[in-house]
Coordinates of C-alpha atoms in Angstrom, one line a residue:
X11 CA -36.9 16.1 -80.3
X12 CA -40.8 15.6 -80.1
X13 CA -41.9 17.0 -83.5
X14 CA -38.9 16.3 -85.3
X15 CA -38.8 12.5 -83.9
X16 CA -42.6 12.1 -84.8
X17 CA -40.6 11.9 -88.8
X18 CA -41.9 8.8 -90.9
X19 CA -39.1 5.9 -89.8
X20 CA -37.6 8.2 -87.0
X21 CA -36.7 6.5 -84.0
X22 CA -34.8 7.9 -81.1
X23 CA -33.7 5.7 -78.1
X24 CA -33.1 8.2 -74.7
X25 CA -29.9 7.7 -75.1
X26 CA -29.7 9.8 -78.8
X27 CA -31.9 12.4 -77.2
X28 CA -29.3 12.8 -74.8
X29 CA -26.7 13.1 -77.7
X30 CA -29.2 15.4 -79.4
X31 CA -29.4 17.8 -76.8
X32 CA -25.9 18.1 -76.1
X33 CA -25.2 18.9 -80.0
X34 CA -28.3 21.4 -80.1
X35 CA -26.8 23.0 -77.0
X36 CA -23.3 23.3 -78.9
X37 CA -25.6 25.1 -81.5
X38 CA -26.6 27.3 -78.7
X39 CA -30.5 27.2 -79.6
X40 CA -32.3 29.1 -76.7
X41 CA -34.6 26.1 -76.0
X42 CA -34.8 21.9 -76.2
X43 CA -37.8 20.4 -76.6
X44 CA -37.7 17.0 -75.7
X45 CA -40.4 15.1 -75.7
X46 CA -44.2 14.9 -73.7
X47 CA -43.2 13.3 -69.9
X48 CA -46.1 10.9 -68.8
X49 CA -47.2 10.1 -72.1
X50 CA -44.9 7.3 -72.7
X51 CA -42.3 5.8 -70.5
X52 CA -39.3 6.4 -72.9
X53 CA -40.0 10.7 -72.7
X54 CA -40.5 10.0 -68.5
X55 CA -37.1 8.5 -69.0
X56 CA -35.4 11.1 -70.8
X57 CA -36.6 14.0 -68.6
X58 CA -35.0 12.0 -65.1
X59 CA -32.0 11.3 -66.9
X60 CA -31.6 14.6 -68.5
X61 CA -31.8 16.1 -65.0
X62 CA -28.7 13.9 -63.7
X63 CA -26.5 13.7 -67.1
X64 CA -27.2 17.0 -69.1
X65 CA -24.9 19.9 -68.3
X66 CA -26.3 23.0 -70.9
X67 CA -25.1 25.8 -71.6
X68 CA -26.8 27.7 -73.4
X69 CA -29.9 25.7 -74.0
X70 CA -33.4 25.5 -71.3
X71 CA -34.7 21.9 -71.3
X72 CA -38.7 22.6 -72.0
X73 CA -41.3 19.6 -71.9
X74 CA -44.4 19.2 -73.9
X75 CA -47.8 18.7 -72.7
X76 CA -51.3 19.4 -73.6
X77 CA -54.0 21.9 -72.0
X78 CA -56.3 19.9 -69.3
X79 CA -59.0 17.7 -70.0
X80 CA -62.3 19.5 -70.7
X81 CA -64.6 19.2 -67.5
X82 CA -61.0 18.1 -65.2
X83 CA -59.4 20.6 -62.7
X84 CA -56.1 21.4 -63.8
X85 CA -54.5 19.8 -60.6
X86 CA -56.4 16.3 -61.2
X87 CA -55.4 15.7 -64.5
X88 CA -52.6 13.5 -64.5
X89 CA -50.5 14.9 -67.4
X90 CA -50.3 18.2 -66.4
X91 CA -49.0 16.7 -63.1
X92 CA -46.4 14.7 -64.5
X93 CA -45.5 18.1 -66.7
X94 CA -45.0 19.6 -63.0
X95 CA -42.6 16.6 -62.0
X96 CA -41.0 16.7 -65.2
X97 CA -38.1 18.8 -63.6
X98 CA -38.4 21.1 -66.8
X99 CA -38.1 25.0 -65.7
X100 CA -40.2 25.4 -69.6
X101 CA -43.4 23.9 -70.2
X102 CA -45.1 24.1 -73.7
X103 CA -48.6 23.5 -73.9
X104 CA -50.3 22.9 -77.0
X105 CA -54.2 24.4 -77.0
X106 CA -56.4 24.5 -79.6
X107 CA -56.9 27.6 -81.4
X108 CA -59.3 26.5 -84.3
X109 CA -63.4 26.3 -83.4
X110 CA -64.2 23.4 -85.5
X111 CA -61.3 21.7 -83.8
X112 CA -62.9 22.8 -80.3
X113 CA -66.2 21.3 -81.0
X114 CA -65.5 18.4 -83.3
X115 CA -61.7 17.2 -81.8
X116 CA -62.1 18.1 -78.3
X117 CA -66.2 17.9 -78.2
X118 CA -66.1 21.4 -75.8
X119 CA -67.6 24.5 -76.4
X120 CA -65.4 27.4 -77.0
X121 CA -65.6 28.9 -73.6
X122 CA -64.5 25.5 -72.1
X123 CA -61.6 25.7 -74.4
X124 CA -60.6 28.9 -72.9
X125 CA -60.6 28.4 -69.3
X126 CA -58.8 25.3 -70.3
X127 CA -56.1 27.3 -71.5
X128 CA -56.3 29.7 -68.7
X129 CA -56.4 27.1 -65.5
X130 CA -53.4 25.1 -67.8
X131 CA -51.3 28.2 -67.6
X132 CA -52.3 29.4 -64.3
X133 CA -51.8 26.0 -62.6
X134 CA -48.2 25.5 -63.9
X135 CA -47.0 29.1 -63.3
X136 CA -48.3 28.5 -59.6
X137 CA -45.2 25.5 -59.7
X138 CA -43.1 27.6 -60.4
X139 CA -42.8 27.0 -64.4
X140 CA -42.4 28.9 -67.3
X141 CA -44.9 28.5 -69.8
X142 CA -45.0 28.7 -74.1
X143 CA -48.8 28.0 -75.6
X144 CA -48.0 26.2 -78.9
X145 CA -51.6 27.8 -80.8
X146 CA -52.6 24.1 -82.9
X147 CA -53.9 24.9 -86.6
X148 CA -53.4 28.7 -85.4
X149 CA -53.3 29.8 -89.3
X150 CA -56.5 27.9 -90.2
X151 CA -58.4 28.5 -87.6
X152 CA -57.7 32.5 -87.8
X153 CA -59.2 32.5 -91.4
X154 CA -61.9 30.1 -90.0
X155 CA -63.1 32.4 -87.3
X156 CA -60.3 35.3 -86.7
X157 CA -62.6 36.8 -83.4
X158 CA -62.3 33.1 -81.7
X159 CA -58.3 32.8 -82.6
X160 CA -57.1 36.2 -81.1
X161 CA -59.3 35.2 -77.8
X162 CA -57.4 32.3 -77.1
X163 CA -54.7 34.0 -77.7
X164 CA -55.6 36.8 -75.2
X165 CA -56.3 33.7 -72.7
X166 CA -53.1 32.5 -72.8
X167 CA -51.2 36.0 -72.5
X168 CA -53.7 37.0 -69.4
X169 CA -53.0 33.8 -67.8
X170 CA -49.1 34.7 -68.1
X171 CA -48.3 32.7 -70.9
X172 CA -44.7 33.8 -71.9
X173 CA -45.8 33.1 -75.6
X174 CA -48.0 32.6 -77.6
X175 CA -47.0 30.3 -80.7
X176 CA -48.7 30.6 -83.9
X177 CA -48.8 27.0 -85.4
X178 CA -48.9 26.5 -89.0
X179 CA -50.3 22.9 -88.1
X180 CA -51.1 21.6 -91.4
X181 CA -48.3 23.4 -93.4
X182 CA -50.8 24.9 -96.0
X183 CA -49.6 28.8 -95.7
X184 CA -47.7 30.9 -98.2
X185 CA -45.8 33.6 -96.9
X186 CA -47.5 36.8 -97.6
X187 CA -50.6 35.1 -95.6
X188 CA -48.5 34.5 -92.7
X189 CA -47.3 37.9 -92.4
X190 CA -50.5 39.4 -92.9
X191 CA -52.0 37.5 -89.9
X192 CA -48.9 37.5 -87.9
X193 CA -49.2 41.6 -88.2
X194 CA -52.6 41.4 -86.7
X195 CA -52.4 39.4 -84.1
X196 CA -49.9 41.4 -83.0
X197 CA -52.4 44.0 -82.4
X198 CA -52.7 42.1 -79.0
X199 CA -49.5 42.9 -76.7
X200 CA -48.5 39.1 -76.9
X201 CA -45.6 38.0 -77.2
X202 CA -45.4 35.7 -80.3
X203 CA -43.3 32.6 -81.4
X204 CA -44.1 31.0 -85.2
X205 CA -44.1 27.1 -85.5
X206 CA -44.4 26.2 -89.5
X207 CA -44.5 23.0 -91.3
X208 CA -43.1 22.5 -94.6
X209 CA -46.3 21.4 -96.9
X210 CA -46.4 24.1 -99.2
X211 CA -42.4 24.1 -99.3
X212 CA -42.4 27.5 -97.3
X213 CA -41.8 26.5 -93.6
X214 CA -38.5 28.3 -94.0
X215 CA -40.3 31.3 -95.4
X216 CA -43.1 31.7 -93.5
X217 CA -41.2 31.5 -90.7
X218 CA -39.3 34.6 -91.8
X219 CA -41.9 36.3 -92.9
X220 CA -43.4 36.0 -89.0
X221 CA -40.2 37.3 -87.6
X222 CA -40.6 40.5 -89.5
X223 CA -44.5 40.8 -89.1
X224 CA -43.6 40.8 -85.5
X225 CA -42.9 37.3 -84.2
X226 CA -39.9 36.9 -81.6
X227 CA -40.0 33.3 -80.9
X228 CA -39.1 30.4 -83.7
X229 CA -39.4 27.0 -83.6
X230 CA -37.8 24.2 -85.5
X231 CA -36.3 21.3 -86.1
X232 CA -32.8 20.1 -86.8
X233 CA -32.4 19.7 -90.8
X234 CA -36.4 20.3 -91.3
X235 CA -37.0 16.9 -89.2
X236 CA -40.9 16.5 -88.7
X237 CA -44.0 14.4 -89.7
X238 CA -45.1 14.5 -93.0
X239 CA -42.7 16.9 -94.8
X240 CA -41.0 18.3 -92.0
X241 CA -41.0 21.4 -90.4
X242 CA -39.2 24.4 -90.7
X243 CA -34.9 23.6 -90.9
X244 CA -34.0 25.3 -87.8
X245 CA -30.5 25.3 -89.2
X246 CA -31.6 27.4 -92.0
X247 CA -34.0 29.6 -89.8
X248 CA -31.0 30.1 -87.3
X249 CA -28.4 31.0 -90.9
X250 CA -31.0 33.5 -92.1
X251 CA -31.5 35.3 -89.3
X252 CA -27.7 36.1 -88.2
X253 CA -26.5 36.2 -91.4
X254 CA -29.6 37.8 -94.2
X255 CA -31.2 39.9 -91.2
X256 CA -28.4 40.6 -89.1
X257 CA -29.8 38.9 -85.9
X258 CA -27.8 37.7 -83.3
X259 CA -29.5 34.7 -82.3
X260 CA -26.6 32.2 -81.5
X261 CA -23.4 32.7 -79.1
X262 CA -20.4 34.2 -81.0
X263 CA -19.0 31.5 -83.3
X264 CA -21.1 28.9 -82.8
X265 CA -23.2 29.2 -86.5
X266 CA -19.8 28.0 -87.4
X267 CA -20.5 25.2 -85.8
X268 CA -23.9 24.5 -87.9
X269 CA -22.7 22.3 -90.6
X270 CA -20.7 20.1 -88.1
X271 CA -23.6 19.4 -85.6
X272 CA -26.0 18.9 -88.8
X273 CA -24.1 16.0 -90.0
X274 CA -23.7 14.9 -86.7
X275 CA -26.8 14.5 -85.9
X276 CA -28.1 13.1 -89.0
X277 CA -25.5 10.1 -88.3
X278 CA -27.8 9.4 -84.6
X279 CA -31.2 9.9 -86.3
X280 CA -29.4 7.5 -89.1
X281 CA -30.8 9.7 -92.1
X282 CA -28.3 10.7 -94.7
X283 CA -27.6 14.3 -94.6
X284 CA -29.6 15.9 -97.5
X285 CA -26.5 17.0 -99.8
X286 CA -28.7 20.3 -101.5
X287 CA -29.8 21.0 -97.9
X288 CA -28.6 24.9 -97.5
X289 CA -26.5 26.1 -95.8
X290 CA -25.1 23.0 -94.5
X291 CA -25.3 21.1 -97.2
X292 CA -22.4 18.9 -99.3
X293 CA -23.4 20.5 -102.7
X294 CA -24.4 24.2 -101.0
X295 CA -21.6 26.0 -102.3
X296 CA -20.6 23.0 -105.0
X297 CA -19.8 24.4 -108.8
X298 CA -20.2 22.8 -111.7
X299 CA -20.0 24.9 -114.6
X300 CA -17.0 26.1 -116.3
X301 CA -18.4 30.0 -116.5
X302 CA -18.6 29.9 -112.2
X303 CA -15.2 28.5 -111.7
X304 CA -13.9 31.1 -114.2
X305 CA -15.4 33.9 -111.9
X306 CA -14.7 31.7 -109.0
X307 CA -11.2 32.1 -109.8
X308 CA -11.6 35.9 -109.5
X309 CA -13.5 36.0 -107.0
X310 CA -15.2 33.6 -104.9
X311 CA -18.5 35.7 -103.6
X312 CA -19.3 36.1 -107.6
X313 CA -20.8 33.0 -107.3
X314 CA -22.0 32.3 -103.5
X315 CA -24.6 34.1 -101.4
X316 CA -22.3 33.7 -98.5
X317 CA -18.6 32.5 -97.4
X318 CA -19.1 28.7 -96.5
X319 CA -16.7 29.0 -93.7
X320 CA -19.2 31.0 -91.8
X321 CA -21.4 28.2 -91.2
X322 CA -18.6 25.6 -91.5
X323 CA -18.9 24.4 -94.9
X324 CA -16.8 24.7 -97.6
X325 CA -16.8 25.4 -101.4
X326 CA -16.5 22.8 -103.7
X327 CA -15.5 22.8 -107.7
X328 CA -16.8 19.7 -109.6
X329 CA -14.8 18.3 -112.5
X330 CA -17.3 17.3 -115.1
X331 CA -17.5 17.4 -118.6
X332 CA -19.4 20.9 -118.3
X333 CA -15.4 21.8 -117.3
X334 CA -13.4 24.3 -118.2
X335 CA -9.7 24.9 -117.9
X336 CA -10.6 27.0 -115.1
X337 CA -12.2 24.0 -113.0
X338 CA -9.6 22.0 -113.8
X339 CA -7.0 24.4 -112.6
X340 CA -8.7 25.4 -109.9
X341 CA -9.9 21.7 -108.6
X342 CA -5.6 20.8 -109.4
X343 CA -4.5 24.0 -106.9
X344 CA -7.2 22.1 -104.6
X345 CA -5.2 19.4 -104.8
X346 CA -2.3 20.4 -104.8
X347 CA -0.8 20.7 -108.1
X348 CA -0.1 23.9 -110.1
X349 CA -1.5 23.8 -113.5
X350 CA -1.4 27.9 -113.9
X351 CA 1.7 27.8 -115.3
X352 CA 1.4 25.0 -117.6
X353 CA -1.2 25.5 -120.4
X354 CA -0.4 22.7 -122.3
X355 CA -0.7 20.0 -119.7
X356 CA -3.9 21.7 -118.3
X357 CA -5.1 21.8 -122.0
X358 CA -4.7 17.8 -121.8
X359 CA -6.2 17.0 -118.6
X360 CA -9.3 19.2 -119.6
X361 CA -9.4 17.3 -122.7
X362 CA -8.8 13.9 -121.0
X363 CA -11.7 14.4 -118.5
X364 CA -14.2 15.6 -121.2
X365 CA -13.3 12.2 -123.2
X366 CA -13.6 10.2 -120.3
X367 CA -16.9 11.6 -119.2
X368 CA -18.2 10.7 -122.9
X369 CA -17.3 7.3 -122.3
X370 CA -19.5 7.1 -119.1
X371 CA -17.1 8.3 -116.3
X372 CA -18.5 10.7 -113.7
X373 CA -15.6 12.8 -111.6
X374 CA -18.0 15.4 -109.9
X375 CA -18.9 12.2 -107.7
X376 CA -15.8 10.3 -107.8
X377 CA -12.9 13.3 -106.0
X378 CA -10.6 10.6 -106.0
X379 CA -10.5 9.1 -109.4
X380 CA -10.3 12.2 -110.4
X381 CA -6.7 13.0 -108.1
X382 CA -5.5 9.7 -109.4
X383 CA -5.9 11.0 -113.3
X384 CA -4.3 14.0 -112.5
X385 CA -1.5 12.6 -110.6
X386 CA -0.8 10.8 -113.8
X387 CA -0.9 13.2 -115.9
X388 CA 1.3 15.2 -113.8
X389 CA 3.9 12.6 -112.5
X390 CA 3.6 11.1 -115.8
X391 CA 3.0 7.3 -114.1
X392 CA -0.7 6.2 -112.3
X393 CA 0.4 6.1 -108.7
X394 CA 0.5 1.9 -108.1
X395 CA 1.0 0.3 -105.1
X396 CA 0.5 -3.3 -106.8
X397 CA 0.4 -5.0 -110.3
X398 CA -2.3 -6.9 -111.2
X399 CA -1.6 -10.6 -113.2
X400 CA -5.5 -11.5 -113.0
X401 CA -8.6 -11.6 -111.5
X402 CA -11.6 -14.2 -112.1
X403 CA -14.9 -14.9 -110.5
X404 CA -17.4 -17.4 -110.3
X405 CA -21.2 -17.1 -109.1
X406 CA -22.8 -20.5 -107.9
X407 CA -26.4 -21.6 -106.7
X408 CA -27.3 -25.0 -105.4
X409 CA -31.2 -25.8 -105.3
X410 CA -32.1 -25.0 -101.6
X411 CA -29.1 -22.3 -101.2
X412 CA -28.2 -18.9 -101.2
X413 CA -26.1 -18.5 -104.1
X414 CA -22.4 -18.2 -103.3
X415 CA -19.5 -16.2 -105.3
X416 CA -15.6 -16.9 -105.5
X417 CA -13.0 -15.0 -106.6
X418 CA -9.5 -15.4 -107.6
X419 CA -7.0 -12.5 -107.3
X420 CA -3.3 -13.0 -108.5
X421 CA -0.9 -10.0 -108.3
X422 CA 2.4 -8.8 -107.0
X423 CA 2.9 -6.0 -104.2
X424 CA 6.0 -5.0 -102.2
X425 CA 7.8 -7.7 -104.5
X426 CA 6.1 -10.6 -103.3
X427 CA 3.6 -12.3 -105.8
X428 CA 0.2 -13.6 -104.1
X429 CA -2.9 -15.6 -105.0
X430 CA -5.9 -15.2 -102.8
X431 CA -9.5 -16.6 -102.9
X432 CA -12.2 -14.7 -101.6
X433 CA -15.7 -15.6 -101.2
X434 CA -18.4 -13.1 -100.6
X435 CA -22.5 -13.0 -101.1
X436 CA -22.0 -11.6 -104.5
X437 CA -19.2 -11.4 -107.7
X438 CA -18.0 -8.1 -106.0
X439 CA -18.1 -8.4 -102.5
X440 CA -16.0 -11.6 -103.0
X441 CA -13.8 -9.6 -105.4
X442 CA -13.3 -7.3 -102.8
X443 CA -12.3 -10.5 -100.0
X444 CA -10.0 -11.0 -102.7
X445 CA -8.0 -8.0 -103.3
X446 CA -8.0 -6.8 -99.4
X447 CA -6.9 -10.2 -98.4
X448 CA -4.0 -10.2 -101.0
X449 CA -3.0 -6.3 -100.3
X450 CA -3.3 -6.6 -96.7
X451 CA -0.2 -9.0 -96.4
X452 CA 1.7 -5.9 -97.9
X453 CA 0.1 -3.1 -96.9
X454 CA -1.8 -3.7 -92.8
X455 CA -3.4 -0.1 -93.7
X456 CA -6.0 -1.6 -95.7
X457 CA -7.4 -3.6 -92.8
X458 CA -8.6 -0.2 -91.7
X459 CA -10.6 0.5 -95.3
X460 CA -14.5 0.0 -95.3
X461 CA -16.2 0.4 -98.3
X462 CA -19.7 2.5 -97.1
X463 CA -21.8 2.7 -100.2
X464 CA -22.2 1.1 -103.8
X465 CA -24.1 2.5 -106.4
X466 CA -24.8 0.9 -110.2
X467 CA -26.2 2.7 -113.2
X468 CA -26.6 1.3 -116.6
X469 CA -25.2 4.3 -118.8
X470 CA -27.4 3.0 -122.2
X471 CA -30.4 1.5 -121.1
X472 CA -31.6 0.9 -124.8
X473 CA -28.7 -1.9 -125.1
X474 CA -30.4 -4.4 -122.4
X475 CA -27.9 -6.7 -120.3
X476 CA -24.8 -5.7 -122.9
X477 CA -25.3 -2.3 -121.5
X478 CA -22.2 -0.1 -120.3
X479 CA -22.3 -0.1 -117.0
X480 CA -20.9 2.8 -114.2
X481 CA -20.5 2.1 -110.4
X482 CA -19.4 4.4 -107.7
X483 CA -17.3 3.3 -104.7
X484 CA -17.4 5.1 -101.4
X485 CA -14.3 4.1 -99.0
X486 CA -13.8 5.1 -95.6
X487 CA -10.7 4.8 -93.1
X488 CA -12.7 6.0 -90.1
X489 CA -11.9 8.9 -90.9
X490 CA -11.5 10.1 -94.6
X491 CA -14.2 9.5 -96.8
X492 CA -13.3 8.9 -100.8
X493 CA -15.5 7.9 -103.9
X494 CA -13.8 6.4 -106.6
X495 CA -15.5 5.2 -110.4
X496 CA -15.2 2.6 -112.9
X497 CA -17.1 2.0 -116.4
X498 CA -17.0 -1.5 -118.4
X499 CA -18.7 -3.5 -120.4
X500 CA -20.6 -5.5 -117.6
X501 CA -20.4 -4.6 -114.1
X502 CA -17.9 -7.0 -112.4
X503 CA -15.5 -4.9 -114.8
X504 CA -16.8 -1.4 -113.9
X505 CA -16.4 -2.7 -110.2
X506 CA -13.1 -4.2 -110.0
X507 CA -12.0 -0.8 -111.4
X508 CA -13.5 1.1 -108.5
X509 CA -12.0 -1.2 -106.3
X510 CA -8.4 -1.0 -107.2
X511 CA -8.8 2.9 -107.4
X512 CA -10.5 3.0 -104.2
X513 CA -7.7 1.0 -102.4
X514 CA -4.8 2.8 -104.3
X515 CA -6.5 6.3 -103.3
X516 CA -6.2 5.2 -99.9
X517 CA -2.6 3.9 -99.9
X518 CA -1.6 6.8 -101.5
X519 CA -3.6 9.6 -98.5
X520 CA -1.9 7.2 -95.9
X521 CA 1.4 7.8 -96.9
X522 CA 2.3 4.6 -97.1
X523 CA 5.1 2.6 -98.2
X524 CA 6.1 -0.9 -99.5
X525 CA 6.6 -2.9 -96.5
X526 CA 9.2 -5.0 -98.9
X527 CA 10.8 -3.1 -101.4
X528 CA 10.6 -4.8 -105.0

């Protein structure tokens, strides 16, 4: 919560560090970082409430701080002291590990810089506090001058650091590097953590590749947070090492838990969770192709490093024009609906879904659409909850005004005919006024509906504004999430389509029933 929230456009009020740490300590991660107390007021904060309102389990609360000032006695400088009041049993101290960064950054000598480390760690474990040296630009500064790295690591260690944390500060290592140097600094009796940042793409992997060159200590960050390009996905870390090298790292049951507290996080920090994130991604164990669902249908490992369930995700089959009959059957069992038995109607849906995707549709993002088709095909009717007569918008803008749209929905639901206006900031939004006003009078469900996200794509660009167009609907009930499509020549057609199949979809998962029967 003090590397991860230093992310470009990251901003975490106390109170979602609070909610942080009690999701991380769900996770059962052996530490929380959370934040630097005395550097700013909102960290100070955090620490004083944490001690009254946090009840962990399985988590230690550790604060962050720096070494003391060069030339300062560790018990003048006021940081150190305010990492002493901090009420934190773990203290991590970041110390710098690099020469240049000695004598250009801190403007010491090298022998300063160690008995700063050694009075920072000696001071604090005289309070009573347990201490983790985070080793800044540890990498770098070992190929820089490897003699002057491994002393300050010996400082820290001697002083009674618990560990000493190699710190891929910049991100620039590859794995084979890291393990290589992680090996020899091993050589010293430390204990050692690894800290890696993902510039090179391998914060993931070099982290690995310090476990098993000796490290016993990881850090991370909730779905890679960090500055820059993150740091290592402490998610993924956490998977890898229970599940690839047969670690037990977390409490029984809770890596289970890992796709739940992922999402739930990434709703505080307000950052969409990454759908190809592993692990814990939407689209992790999502399949496409017709050749996987064929072997999917035999057997589900054929095609997935893992069974989602264990980190409490699930698999997902795509319908798409790259279908085959197997998808199709397999994505209608998902459903609900036995198509095994009947080769002929499978044969058509397959068919029907390839067609439509020609024409510009897009089911491997649109789940519901997609149940709606196959409904119809299998009931032999479109589910319908109402009958449209006619819909018609108008845009208008007055010199001086935001323009203004109006729409005009006439249809008949529950056997009651209604004509609503709706006005909105746009054709759509006032479409959608429209058609929830008029529904609503039937159906009260559809007071609960909230449509989340609206995306556009012109299918042939080379055709200009006469272009087919494609949007995508996402509808939520506060609880169930849907995405419906619609394709038309201009995109107040393609929309309205979306619309009506996102409101019918969820009629049709609330059960519901005509309030008046026609």
């Amino acid at each position: 919560m003090r590397d991860g929230a230093q992310q470009e456009g990251l901003n975490l009020s106390v109170q979602d560090k609070l909610h942080i740490a009690r999701h991380l300590d769900d996770l059962g991660v052996g530490y929380i970082e959370g934040g630097w107390p005395g550097s700013n007021p909102k960290d100070t904060e955090f620490f004083a409430l944490a001690a009254k309102e946090l009840e962990l389990k399985n988590a230690t609360l550790a604060a962050f701080g720096a070494t003391r000032r060069a030339g300062v006695e560790a018990s003048q400088d006021p940081l150190l002291q305010a990492l002493r009041e901090s009420g934190a049993s773990v203290v991590t101290v970041v110390a710098k590990s690099h020469d240049r960064h000695v004598t250009e950054a801190l403007r010491t000598t090298l022998e300063e810089n160690l008995a700063m480390v050694r009075d920072t760690v000696t001071y604090l474990r005289e309070g009573g506090q347990r201490v983790f040296v985070d080793m800044e630009h540890f990498f770098d500064g070992y190929r820089a001058n490897r003699d002057y790295a491994l002393e300050v690591v010996r400082a820290a260690g001697e002083a009674g650091a618990e560990v000493a944390v190699l710190c891929d500060t910049n991100g620039g290592m590859l794995p084979h590097w890291v393990s290589e140097i992680v090996a020899d600094v091993a050589t010293t009796g430390v204990r050692l953590g690894i800290h890696a940042h993902n510039d090179t793409g391998c914060a993931v992997a070099n982290s690995m590749a310090a476990v098993q060159a000796g490290a016993t200590h990881l850090q991370g960050c909730i779905n890679g947070y960090g500055e820059r390009t993150g740091n290592a996905d402490l998610v993924t870390c956490v998977a890898n090492l229970e599940l690839k090298l047969g670690m037990t790292v977390l409490p029984e049951g809770s890596l289970a838990e890992s796709t739940r507290i992922s999402h739930a996080i990434s709703e505080i920090t307000n950052y969409p969770p990454h759908a190809r994130q592993p692990y814990t991604g939407v689209s992790s164990f999502a399949h496409k192709a017709g050749l996987h669902a064929s072997a999917i249908r035999v057997d589900p490992d054929l095609y997935q490093h893992i069974d989602p369930a264990l980190v409490g995700n699930d698999m997902r089959l795509l319908v798409s024009e790259m279908a085959g009959r197997a998808t199709i059957e397999l994505k209608g069992k998902e459903l609900g609906y036995d198509l095994a038995g009947d080769p002929e109607r499978l044969g058509r849906v397959t068919d029907r879904v390839k067609a439509m995707e020609r024409a510009g549709y897009t089911f491997e993002a649109a789940d519901a659409s997609f149940e709606l088709l196959l409904a119809e095909e299998m009931d032999g009717v479109r589910p319908s909850f109402f009958d449209v007569e006619s819909w018609r918008v108008l845009a208008e803008s007055r010199r001086g005004d935001a323009a203004v749209a109006e729409a005009t929905v006439k249809l008949v639901a529950g056997g009651v005919r209604l004509a609503v206006i709706g006005e909105g900031n746009g054709p759509v939004n006032a479409l959608d006024h429209a058609l929830r006003q008029a529904i609503e009078q039937v159906y009260p469900d559809v007071a609960r509906f909230h449509l989340t996200d609206y995306r556009v794509r012109i299918l042939d660009q080379g055709h200009g504004t006469d272009a087919i167009t494609r949007t995508l609907i996402e509808t939520t009930d506060g609880k169930d999430v849907w995405v419906t499509v619609g394709v038309g020549a201009n995109i107040i057609e393609a929309s309205w389509e979306a619309l009506v199949d996102a409101l019918t979809y969820g009629l049709r998962l609330h059960g519901v029933r005509p309030r008046i029967n026609d």
